[in-house]
CSV table of C-alpha atoms in Angstrom, one decimal:
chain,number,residue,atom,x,y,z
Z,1147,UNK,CA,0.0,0.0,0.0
Z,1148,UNK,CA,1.2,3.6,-1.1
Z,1149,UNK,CA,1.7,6.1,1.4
Z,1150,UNK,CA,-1.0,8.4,0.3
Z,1151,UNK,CA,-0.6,12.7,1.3
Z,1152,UNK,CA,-4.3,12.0,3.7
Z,1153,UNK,CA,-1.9,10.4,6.0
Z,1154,UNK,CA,1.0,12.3,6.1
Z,1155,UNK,CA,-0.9,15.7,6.0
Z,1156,UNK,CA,-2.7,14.2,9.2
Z,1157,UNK,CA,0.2,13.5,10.8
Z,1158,UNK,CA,2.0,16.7,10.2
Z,1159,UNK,CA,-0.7,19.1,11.3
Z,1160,UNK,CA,-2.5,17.5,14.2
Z,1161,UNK,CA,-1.5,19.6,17.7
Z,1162,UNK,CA,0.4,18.0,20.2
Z,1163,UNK,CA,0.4,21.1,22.4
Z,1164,UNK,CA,-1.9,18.8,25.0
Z,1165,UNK,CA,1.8,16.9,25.7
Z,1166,UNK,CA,-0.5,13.2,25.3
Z,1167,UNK,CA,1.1,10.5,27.0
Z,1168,UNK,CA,-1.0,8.2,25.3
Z,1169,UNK,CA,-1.7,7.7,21.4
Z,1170,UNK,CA,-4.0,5.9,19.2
Z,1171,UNK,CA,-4.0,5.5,15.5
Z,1172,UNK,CA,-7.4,4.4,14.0
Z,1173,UNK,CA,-6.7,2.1,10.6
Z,1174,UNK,CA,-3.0,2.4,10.6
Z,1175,UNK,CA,-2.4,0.9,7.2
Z,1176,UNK,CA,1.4,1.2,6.8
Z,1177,UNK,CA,1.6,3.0,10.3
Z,1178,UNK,CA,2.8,6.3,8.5
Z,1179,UNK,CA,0.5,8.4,11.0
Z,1180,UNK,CA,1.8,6.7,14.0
Z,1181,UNK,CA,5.6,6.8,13.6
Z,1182,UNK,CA,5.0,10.7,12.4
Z,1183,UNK,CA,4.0,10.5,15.9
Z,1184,UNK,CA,6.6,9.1,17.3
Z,1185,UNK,CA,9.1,11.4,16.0
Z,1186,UNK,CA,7.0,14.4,16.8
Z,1187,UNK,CA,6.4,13.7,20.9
Z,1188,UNK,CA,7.5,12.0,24.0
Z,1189,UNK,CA,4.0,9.7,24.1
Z,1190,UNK,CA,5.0,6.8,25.4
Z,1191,UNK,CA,2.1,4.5,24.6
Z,1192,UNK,CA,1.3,4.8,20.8
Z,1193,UNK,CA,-1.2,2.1,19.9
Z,1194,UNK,CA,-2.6,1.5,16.2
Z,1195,UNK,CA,-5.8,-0.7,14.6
Z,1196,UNK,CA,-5.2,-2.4,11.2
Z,1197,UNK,CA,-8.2,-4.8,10.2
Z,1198,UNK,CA,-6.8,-5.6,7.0
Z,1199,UNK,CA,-4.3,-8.5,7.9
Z,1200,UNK,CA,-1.1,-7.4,4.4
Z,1201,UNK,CA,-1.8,-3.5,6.1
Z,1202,UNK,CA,-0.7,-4.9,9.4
Z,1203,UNK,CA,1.9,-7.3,8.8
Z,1204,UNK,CA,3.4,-4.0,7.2
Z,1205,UNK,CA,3.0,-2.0,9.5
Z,1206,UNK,CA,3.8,-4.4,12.7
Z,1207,UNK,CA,7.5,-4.8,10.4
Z,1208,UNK,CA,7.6,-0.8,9.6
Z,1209,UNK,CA,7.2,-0.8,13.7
Z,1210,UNK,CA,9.8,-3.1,14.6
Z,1211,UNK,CA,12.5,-1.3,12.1
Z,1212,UNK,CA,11.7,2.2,13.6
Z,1213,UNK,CA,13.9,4.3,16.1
Z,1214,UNK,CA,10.8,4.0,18.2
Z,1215,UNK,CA,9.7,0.8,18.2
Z,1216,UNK,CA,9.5,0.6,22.4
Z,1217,UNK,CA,6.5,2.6,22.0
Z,1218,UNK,CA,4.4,1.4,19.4
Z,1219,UNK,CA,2.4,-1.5,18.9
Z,1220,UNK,CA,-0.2,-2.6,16.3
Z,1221,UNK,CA,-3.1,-4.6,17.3
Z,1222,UNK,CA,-4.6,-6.9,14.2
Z,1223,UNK,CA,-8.0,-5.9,15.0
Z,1224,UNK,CA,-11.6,-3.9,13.6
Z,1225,UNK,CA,-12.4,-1.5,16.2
Z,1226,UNK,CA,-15.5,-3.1,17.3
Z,1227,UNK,CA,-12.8,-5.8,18.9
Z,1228,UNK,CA,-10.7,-3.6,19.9
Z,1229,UNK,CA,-13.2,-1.4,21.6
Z,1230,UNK,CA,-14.8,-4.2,23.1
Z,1231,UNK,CA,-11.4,-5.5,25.0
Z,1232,UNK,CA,-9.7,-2.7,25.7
Z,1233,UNK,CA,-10.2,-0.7,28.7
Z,1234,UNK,CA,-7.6,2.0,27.7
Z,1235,UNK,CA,-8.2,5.9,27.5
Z,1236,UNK,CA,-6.4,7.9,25.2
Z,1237,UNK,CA,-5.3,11.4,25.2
Z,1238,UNK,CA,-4.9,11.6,21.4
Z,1239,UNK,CA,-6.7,9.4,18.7
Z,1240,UNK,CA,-6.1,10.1,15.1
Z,1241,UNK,CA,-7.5,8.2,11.9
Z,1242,UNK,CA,-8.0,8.7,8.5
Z,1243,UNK,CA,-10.6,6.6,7.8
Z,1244,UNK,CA,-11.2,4.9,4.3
Z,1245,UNK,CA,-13.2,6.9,1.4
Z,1246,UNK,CA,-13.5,7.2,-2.2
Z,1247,UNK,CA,-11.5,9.6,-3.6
Z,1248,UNK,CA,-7.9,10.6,-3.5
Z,1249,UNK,CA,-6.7,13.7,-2.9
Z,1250,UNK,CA,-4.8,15.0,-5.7
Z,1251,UNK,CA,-7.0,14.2,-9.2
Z,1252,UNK,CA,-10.3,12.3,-9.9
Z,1253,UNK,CA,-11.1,9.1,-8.7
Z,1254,UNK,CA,-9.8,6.6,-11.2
Z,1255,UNK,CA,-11.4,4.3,-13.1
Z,1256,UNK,CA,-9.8,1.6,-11.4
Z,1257,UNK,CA,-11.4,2.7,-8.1
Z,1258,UNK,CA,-14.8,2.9,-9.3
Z,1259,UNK,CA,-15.6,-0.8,-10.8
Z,1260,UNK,CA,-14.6,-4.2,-9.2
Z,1261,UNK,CA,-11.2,-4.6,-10.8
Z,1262,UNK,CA,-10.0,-2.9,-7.5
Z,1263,UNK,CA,-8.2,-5.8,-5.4
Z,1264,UNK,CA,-10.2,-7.0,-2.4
Z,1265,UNK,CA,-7.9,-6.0,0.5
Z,1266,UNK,CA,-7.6,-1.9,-0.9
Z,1267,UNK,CA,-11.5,-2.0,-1.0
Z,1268,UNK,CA,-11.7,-3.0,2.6
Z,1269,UNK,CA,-8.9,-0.5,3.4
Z,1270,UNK,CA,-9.9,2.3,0.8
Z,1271,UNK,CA,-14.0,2.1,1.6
Z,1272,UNK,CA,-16.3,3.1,3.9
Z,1273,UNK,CA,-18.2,0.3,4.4
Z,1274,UNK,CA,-15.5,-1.2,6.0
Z,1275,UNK,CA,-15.3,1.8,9.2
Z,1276,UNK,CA,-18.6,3.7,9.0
Z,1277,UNK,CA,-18.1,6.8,10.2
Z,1278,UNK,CA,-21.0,6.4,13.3
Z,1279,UNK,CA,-18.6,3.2,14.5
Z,1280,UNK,CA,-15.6,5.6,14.1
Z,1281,UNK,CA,-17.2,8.1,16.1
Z,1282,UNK,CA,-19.1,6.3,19.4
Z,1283,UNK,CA,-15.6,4.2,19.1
Z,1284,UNK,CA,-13.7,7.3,19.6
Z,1285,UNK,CA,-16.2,8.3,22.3
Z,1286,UNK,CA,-15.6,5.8,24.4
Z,1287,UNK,CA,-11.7,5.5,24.3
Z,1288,UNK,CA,-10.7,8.8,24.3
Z,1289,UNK,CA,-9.7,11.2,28.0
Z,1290,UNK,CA,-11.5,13.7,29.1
Z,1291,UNK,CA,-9.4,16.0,28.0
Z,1292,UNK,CA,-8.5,14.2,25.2
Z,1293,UNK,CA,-8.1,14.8,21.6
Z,1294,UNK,CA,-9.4,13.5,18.3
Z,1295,UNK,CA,-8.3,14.5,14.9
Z,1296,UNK,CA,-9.4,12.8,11.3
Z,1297,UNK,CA,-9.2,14.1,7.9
Z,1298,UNK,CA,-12.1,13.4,5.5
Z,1299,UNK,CA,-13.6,14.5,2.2
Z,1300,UNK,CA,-14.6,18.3,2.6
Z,1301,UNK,CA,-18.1,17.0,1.0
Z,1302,UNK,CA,-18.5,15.2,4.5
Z,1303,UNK,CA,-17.1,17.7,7.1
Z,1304,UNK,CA,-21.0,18.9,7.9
Z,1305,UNK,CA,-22.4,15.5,8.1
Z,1306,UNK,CA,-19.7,14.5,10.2
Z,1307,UNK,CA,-19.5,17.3,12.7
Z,1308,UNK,CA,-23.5,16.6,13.6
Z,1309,UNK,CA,-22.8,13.3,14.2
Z,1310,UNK,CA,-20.2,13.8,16.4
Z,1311,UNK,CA,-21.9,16.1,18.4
Z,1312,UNK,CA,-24.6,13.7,19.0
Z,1313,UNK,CA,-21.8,12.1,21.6
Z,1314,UNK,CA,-20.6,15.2,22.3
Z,1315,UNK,CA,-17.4,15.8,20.5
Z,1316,UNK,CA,-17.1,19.0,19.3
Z,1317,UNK,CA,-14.7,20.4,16.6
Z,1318,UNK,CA,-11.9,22.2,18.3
Z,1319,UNK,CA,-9.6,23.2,14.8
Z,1320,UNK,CA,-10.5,23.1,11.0
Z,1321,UNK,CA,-7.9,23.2,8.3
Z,1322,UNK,CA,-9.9,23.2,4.3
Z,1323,UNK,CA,-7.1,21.6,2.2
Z,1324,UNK,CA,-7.1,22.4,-1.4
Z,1325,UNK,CA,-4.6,21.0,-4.0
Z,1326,UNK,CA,-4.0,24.6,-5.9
Z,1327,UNK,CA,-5.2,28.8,-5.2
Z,1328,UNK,CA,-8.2,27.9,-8.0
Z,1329,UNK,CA,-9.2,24.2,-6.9
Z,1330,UNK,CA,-12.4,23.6,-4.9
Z,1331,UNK,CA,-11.3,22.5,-1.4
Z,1332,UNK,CA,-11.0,18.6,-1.5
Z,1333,UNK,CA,-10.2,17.4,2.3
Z,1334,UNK,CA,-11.4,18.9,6.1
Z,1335,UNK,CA,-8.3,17.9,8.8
Z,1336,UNK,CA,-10.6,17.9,11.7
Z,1337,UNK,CA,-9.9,18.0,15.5
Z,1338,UNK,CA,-12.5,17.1,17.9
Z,1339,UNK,CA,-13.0,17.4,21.8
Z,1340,UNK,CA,-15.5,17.6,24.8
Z,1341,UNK,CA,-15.1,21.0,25.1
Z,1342,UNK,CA,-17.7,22.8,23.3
Z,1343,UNK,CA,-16.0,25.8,21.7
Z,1344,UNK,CA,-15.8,28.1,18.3
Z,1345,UNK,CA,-13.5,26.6,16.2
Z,1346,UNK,CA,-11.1,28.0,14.7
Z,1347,UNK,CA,-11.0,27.8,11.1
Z,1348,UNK,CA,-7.4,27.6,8.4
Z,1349,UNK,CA,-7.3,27.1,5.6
Z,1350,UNK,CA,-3.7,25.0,3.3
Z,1351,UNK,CA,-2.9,25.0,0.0
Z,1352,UNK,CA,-0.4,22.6,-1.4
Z,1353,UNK,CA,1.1,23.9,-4.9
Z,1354,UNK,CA,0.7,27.4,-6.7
Z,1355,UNK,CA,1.3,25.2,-9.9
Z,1356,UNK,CA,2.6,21.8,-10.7
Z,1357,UNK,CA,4.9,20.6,-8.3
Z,1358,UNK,CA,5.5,23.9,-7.1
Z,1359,UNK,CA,4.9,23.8,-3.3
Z,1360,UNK,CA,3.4,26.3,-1.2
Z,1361,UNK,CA,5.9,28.2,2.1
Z,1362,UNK,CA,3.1,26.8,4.5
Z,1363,UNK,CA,2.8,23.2,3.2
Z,1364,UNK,CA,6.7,22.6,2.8
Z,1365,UNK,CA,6.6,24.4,6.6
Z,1366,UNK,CA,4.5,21.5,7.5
Z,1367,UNK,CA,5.5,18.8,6.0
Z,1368,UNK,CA,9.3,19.1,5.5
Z,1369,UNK,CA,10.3,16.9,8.5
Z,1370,UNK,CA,8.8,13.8,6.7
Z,1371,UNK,CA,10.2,14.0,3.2
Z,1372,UNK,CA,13.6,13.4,1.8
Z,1373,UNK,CA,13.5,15.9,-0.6
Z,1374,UNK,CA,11.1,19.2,-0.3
């Protein structure tokens, strides 16, 4: 599985001003989010959820090889299990949870018939991670003070927010990401707490043209790429 910009993006702009000693990732796949983590703060429980069994052989290995790899640990689990044995509280939970389209381009035509391979349609899809089990999920494991940040679809930020605050999480930050100055905005980096509150609202381009990236996304996202 690619390492996809959802991820990374995630990773890079979530806060970690609340110092968690305690970290959950929500559908790991490759574990990207988590070991962004890792290198960003001093957490030293960082837990991740792969269902799809390829996703978290990978990540369990990309775990294992990492300068951090006393503080994470993958469990091969949906988060229906995982919810029901675990007793845990985090003070940070992150996820980007699977949907249609990617964030650069159109969906391709690959991803819209059945010629898609079985295990990226249980990773890629929503049917897999509804967003109402996300959410109560989330509910249930996160602190009091805790924090909970996802990135969706900008299409689904509205539907999402209400539905959160049926189990009263509340967004705290909102960052509209859009691929260029005249795209529409394509994805909604979301954080979430149980403190209701005005959020504040950004907004992040990523290129002025081609390949060409903006001062506030190479800001961002320098520390996780070779070459930026």
């Amino acid at each position: 599985m690619k390492i996809g910009t959802d991820g990374v993006l995630l990773g890079a702009w979530v806060s970690l001003l609340n110092n968690p000693e305690s970290i959950l990732d929500i559908g790991a796949g490759t574990g990207v989010i988590s070991l962004q983590l890792s290198q960003r703060s001093l957490a030293q429980t960082i837990d991740a959820i792969e269902i799809d069994e390829d996703a978290y052989e990978q990540c369990t290995e990309n775990f294992e090889n990492s300068p951090w790899a006393d503080r994470l640990f993958c469990y091969h689990a949906s988060i229906q299990e995982f919810v029901s044995e675990i007793d845990e509280r985090y003070d940070l939970i992150v996820s980007n949870p699977p949907f249609h389209a990617p964030l650069s381009g159109e969906m391709s035509k690959a991803e819209g018939d059945n010629t898609i391979p079985e295990n990226r349609k249980v990773a890629r899809f929503t049917d897999s991670l509804p967003f109402q089990h996300l959410i109560v999920s989330v509910a249930h494991l996160l602190s009091t003070h805790g924090t909970f940040a996802v990135i969706l679809p900008k299409n689904e930020e509205e539907k999402f927010v209400e539905m959160a605050e049926h189990y009263e999480l509340f967004p705290k930050r909102i960052c509209r990401v859009k691929g260029s100055p005249t795209s529409e905005v394509k994805r909604s980096l979301m954080e979430f707490t149980f403190q209701q509150q005005k959020p504040s609202i950004e907004t992040l381009t990523i290129e002025t043209q081609r390949h060409v990236y903006t001062k506030e996304y190479i800001e961002l996202m320098q520390d996780f790429y070779l070459k930026m």
